[in-house]
PDB file of N, CA and C in Angstrom:
ATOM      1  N   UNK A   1     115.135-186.627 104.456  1.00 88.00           N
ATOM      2  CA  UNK A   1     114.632-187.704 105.260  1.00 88.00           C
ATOM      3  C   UNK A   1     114.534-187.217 106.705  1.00 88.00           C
ATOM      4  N   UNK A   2     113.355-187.818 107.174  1.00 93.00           N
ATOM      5  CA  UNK A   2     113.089-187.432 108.780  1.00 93.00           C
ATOM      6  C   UNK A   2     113.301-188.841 109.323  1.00 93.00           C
ATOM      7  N   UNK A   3     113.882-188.612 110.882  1.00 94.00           N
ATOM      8  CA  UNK A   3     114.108-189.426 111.737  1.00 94.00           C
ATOM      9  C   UNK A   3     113.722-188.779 112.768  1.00 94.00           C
ATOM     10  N   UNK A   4     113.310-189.775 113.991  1.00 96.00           N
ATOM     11  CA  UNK A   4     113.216-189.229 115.354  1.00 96.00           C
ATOM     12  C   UNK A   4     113.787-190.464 116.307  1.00 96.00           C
ATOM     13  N   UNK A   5     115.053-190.067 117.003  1.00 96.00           N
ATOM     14  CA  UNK A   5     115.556-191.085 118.072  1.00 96.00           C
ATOM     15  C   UNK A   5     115.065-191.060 119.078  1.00 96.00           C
ATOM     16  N   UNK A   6     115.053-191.658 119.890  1.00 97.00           N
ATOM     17  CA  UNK A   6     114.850-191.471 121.513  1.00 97.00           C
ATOM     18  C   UNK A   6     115.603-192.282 121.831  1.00 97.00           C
ATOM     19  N   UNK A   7     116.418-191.200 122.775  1.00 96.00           N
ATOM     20  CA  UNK A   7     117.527-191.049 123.737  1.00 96.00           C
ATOM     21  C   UNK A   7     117.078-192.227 125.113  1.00 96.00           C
ATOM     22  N   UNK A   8     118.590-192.034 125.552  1.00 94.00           N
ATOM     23  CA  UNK A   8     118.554-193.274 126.581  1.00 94.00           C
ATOM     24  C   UNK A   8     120.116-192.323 127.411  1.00 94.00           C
ATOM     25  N   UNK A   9     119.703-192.167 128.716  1.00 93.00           N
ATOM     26  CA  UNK A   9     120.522-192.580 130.099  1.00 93.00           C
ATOM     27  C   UNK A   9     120.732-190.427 129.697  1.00 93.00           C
ATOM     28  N   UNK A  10     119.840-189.822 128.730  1.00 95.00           N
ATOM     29  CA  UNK A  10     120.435-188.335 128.685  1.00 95.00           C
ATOM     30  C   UNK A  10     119.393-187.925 129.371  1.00 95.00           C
ATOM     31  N   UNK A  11     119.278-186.282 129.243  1.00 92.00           N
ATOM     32  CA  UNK A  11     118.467-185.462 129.692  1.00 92.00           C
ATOM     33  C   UNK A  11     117.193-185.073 128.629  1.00 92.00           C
ATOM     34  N   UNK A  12     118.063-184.909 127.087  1.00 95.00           N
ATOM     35  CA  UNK A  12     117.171-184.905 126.220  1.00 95.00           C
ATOM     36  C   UNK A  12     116.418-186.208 125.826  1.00 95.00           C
ATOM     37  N   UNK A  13     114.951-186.032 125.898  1.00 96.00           N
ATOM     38  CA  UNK A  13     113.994-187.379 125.348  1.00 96.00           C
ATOM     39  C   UNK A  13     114.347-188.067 124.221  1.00 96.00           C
ATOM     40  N   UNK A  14     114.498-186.774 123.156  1.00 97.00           N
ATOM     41  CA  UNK A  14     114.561-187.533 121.939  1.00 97.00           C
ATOM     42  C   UNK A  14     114.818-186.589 120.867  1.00 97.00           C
ATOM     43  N   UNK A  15     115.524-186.891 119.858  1.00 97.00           N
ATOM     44  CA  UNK A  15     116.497-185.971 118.874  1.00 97.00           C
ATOM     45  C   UNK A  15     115.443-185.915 117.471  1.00 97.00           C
ATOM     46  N   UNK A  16     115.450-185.082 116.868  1.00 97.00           N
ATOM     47  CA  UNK A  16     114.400-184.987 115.392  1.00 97.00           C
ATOM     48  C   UNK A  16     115.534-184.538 114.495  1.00 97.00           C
ATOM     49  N   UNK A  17     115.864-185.479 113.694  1.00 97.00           N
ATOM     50  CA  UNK A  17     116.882-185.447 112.734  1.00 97.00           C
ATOM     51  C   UNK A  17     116.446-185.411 111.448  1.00 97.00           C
ATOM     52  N   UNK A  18     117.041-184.045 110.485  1.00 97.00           N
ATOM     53  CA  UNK A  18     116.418-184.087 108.656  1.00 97.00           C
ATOM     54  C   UNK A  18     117.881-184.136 108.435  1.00 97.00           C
ATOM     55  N   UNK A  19     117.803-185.191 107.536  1.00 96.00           N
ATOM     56  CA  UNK A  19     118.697-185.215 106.615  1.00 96.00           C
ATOM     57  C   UNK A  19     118.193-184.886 104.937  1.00 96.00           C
ATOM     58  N   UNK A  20     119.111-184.018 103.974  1.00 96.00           N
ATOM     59  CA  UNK A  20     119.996-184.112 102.985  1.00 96.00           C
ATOM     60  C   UNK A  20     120.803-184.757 102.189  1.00 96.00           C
ATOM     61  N   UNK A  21     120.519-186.262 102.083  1.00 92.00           N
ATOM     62  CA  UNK A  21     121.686-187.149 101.163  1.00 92.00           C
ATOM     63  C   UNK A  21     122.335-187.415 102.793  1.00 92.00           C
ATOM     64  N   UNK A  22     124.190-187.038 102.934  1.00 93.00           N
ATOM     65  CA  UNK A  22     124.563-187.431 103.963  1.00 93.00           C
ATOM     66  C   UNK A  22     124.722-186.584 104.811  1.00 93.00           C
ATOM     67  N   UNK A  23     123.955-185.083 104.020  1.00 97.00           N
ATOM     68  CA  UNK A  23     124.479-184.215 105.371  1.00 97.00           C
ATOM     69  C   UNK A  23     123.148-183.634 106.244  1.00 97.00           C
ATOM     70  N   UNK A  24     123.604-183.040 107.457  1.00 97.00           N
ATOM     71  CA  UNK A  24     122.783-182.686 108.197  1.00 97.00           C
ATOM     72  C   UNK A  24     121.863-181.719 107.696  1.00 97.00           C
ATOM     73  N   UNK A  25     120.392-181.655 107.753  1.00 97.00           N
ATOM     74  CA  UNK A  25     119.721-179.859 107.287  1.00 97.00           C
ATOM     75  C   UNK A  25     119.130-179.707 108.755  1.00 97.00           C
ATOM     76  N   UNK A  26     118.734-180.104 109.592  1.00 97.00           N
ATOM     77  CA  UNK A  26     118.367-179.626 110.758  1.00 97.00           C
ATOM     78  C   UNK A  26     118.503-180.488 112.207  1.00 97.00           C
ATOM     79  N   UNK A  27     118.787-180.192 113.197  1.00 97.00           N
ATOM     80  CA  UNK A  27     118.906-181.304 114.319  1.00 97.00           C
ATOM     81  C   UNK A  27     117.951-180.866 115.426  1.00 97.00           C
ATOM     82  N   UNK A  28     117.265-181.650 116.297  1.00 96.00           N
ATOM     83  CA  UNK A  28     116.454-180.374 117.362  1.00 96.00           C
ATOM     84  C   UNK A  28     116.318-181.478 118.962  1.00 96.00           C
ATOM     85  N   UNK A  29     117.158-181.228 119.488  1.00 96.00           N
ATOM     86  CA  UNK A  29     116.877-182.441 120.910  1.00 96.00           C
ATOM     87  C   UNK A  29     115.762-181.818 121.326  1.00 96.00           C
ATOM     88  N   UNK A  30     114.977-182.598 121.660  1.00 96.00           N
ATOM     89  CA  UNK A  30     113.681-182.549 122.840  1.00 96.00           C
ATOM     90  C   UNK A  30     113.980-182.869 124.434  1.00 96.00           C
ATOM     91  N   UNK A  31     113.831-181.624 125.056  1.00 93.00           N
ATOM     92  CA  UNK A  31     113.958-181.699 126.465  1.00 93.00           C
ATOM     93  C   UNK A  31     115.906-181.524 126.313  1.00 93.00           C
ATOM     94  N   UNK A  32     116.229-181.569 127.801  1.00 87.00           N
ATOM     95  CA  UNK A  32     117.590-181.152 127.762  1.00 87.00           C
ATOM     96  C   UNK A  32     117.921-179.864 128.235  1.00 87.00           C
ATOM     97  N   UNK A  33     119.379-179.716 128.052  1.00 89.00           N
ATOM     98  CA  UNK A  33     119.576-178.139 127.934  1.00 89.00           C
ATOM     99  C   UNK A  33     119.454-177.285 127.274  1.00 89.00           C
ATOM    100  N   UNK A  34     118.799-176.334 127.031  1.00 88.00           N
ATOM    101  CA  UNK A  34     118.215-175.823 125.852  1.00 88.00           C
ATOM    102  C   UNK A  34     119.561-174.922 125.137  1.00 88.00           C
ATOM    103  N   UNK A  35     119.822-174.335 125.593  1.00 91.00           N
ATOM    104  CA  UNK A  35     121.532-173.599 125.175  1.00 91.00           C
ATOM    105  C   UNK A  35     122.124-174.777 124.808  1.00 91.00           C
ATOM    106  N   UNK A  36     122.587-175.129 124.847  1.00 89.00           N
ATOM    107  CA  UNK A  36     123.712-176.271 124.799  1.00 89.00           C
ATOM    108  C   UNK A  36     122.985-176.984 123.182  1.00 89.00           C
ATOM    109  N   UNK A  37     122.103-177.443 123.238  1.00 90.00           N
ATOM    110  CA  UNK A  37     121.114-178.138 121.776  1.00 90.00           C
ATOM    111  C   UNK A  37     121.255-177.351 120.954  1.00 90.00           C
ATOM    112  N   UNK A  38     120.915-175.588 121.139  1.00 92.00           N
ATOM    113  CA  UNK A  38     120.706-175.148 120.173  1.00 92.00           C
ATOM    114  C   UNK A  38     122.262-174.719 119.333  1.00 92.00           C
ATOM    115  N   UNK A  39     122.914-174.437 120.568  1.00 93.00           N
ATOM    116  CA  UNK A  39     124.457-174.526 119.727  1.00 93.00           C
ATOM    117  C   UNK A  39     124.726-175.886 119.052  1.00 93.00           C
ATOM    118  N   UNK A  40     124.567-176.793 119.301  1.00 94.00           N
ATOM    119  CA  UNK A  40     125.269-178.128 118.672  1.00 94.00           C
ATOM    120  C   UNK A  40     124.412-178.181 117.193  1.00 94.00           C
ATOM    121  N   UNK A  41     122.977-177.571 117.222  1.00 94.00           N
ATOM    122  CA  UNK A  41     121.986-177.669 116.511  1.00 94.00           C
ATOM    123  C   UNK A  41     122.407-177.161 115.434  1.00 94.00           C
ATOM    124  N   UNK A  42     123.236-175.957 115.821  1.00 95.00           N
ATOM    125  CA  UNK A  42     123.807-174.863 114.751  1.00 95.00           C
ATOM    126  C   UNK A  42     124.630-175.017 114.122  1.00 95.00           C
ATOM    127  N   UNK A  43     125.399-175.885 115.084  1.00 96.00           N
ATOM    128  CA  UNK A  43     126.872-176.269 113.929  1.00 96.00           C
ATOM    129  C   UNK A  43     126.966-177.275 113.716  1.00 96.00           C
ATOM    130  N   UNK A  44     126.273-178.100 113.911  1.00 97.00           N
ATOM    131  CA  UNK A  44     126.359-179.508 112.771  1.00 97.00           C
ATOM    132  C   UNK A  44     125.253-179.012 111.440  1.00 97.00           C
ATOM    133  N   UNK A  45     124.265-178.026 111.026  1.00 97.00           N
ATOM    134  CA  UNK A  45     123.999-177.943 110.035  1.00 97.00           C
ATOM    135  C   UNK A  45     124.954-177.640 108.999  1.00 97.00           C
ATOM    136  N   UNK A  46     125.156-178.826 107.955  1.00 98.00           N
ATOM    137  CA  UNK A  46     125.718-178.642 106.430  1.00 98.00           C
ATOM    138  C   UNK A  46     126.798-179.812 106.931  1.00 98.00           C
ATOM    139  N   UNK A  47     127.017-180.510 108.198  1.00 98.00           N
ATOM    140  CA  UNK A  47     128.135-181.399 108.330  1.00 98.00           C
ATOM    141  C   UNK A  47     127.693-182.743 107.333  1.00 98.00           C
ATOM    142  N   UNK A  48     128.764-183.497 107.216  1.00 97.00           N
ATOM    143  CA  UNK A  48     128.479-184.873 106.926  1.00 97.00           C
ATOM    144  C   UNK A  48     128.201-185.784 107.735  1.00 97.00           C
ATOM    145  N   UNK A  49     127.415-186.798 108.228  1.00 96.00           N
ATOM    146  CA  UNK A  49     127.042-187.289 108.640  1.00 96.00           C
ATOM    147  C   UNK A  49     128.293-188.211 109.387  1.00 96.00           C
ATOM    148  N   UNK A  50     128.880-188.845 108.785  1.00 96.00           N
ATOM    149  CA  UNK A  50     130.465-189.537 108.878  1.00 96.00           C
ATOM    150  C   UNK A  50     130.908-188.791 109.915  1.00 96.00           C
ATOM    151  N   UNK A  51     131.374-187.294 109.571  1.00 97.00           N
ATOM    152  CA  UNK A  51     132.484-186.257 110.002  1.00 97.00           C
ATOM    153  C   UNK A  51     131.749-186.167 111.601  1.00 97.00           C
ATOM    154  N   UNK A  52     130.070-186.127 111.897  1.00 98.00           N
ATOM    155  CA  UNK A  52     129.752-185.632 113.389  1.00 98.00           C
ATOM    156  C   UNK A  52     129.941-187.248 113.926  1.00 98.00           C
ATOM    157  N   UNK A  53     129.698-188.014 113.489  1.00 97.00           N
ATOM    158  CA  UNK A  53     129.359-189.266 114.181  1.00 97.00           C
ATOM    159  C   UNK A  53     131.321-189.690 114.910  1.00 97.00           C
ATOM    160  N   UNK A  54     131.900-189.053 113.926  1.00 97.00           N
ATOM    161  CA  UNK A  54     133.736-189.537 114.158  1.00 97.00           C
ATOM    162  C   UNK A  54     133.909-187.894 115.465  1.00 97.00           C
ATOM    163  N   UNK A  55     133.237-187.132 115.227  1.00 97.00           N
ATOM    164  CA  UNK A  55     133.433-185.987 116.646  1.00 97.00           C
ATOM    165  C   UNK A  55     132.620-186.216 117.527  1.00 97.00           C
ATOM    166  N   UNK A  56     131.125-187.109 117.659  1.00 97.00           N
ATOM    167  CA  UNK A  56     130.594-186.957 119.169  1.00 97.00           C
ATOM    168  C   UNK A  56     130.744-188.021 119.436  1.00 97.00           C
ATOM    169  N   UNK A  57     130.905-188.883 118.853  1.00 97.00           N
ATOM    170  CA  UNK A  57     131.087-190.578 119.817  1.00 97.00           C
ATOM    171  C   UNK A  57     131.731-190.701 120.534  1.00 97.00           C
ATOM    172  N   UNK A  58     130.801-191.305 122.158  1.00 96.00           N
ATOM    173  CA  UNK A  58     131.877-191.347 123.519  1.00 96.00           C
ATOM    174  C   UNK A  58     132.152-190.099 124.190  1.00 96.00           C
ATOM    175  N   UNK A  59     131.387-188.490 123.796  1.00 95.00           N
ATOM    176  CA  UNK A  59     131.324-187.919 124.516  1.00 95.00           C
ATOM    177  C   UNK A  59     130.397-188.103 125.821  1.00 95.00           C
ATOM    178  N   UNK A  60     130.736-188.260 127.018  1.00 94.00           N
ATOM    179  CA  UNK A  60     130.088-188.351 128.410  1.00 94.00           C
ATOM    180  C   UNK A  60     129.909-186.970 129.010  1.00 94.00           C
ATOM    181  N   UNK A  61     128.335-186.732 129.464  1.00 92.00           N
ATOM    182  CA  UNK A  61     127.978-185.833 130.288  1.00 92.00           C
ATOM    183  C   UNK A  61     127.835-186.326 131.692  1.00 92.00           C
ATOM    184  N   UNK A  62     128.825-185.038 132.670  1.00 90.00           N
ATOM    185  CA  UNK A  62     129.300-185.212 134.004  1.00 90.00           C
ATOM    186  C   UNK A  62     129.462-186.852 134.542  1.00 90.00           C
ATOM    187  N   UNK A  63     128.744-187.437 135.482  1.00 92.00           N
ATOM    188  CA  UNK A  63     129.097-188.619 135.613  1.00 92.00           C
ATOM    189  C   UNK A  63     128.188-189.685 134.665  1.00 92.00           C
ATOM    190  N   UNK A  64     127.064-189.433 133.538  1.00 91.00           N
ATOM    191  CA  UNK A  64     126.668-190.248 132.879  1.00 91.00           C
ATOM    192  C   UNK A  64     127.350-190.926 131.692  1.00 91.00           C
ATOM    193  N   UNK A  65     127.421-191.996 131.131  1.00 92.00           N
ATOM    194  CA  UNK A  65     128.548-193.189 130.211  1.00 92.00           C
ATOM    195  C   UNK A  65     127.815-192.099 128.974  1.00 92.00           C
ATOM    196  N   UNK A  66     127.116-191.699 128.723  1.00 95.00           N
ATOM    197  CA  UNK A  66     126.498-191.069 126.940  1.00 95.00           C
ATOM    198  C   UNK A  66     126.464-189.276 127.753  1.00 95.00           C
ATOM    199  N   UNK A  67     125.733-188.555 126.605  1.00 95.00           N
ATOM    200  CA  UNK A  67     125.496-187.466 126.587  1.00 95.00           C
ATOM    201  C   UNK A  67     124.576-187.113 125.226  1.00 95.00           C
ATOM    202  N   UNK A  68     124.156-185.861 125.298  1.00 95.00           N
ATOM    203  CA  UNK A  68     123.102-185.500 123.846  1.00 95.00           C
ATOM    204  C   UNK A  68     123.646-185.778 122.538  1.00 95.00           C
ATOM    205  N   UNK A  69     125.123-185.078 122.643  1.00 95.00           N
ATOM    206  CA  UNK A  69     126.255-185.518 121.239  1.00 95.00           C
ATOM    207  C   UNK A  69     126.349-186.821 121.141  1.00 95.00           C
ATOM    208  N   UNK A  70     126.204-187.702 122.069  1.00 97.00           N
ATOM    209  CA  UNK A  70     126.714-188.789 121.965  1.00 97.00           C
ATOM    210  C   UNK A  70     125.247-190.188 121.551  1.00 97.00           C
ATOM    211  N   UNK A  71     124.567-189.495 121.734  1.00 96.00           N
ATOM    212  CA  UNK A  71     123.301-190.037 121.699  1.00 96.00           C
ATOM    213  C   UNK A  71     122.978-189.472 120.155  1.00 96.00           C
ATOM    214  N   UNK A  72     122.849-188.403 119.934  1.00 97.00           N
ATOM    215  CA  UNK A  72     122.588-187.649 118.298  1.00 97.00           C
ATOM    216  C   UNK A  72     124.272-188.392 117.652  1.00 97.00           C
ATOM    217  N   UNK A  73     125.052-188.925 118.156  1.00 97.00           N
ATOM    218  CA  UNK A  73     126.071-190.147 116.653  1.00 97.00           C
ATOM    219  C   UNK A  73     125.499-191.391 116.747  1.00 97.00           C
ATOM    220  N   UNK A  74     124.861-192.243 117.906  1.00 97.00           N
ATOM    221  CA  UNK A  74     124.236-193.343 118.124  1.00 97.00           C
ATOM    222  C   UNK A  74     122.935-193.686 116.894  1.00 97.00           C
ATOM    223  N   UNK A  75     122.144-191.933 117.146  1.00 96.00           N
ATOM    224  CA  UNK A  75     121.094-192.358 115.967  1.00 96.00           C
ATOM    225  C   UNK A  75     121.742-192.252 114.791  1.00 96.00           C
ATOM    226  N   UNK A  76     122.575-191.181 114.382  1.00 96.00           N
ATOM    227  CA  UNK A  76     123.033-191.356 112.907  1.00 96.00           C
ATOM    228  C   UNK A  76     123.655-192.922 112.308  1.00 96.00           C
ATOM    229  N   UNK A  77     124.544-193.360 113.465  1.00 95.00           N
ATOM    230  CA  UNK A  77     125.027-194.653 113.259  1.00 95.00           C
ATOM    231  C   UNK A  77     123.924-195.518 113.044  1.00 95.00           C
ATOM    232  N   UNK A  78     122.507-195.427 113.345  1.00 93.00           N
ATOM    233  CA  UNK A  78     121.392-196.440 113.435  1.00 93.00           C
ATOM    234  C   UNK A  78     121.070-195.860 111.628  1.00 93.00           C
ATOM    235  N   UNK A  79     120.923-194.613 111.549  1.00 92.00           N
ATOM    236  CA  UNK A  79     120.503-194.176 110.152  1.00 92.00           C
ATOM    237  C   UNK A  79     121.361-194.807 109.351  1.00 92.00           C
ATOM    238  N   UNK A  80     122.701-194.953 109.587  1.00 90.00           N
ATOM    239  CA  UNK A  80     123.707-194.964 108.440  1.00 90.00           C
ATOM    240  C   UNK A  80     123.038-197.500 108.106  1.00 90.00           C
ATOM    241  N   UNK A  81     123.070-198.071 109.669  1.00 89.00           N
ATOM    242  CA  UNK A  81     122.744-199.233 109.638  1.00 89.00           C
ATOM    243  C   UNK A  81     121.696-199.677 108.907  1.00 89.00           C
ATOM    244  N   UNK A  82     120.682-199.014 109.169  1.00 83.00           N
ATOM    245  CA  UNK A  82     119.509-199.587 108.476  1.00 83.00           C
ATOM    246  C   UNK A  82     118.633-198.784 107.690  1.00 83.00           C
ATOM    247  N   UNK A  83     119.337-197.560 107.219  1.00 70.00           N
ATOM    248  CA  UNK A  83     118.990-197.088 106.050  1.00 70.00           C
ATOM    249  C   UNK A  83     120.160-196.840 104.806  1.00 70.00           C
ATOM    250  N   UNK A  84     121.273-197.726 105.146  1.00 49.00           N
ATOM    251  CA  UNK A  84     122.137-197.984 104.086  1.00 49.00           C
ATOM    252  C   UNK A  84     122.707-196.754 103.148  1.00 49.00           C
ATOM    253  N   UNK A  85     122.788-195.802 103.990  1.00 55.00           N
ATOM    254  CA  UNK A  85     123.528-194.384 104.056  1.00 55.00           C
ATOM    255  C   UNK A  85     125.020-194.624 103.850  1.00 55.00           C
ATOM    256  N   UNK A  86     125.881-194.096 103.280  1.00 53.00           N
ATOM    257  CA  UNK A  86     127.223-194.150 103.306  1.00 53.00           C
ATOM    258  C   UNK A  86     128.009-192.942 103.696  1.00 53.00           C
ATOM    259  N   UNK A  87     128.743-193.128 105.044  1.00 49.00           N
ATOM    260  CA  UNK A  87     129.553-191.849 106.118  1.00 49.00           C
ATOM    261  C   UNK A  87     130.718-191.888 105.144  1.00 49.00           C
ATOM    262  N   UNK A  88     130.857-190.762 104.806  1.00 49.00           N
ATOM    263  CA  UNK A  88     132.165-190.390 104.628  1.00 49.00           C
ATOM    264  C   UNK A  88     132.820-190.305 105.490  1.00 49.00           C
ATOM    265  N   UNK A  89     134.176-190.918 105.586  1.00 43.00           N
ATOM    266  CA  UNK A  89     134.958-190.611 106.938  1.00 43.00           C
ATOM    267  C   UNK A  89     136.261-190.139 106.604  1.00 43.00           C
TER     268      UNK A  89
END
């Protein structure tokens, strides 16, 4: 399954999310820091969906309330809401 979020209060526009059942197969922020995306990009492939959403939620970049991690658990939490996904936690 493909998703595309768009981000709010980050640097990145907007996140392109494939999912696998519940786990991640690819993540790709648009705009942002480009280092920084492509590491997070890397290691949430093969996670569970549950397991990243319980590690980035409420991470804050410098003085902003969200950040890219924190914005990429916001959409999964929207995936898990209204596409009736079940997080393992």
């Amino acid at each position: 399954m493909s998703y595309v979020f768009k981000t709010s209060g980050v640097c990145a526009r907007e996140i392109e999310i494939e999912l696998e059942g519940n786990y991640i197969s690819s993540v790709e922020f648009i705009g942002g820091c480009a280092g920084n995306a492509l590491g997070i990009s890397s290691l949430l492939v093969g996670m569970e969906i549950g397991e990243v959403i319980e590690r980035l939620s409420g991470i804050s970049c410098g003085n902003k309330i969200s950040s890219c991690p924190d914005q990429l658990a916001k959409a999964l939490e929207e995936i898990i809401n209204h596409c009736y996904l079940k997080a393992e936690a």
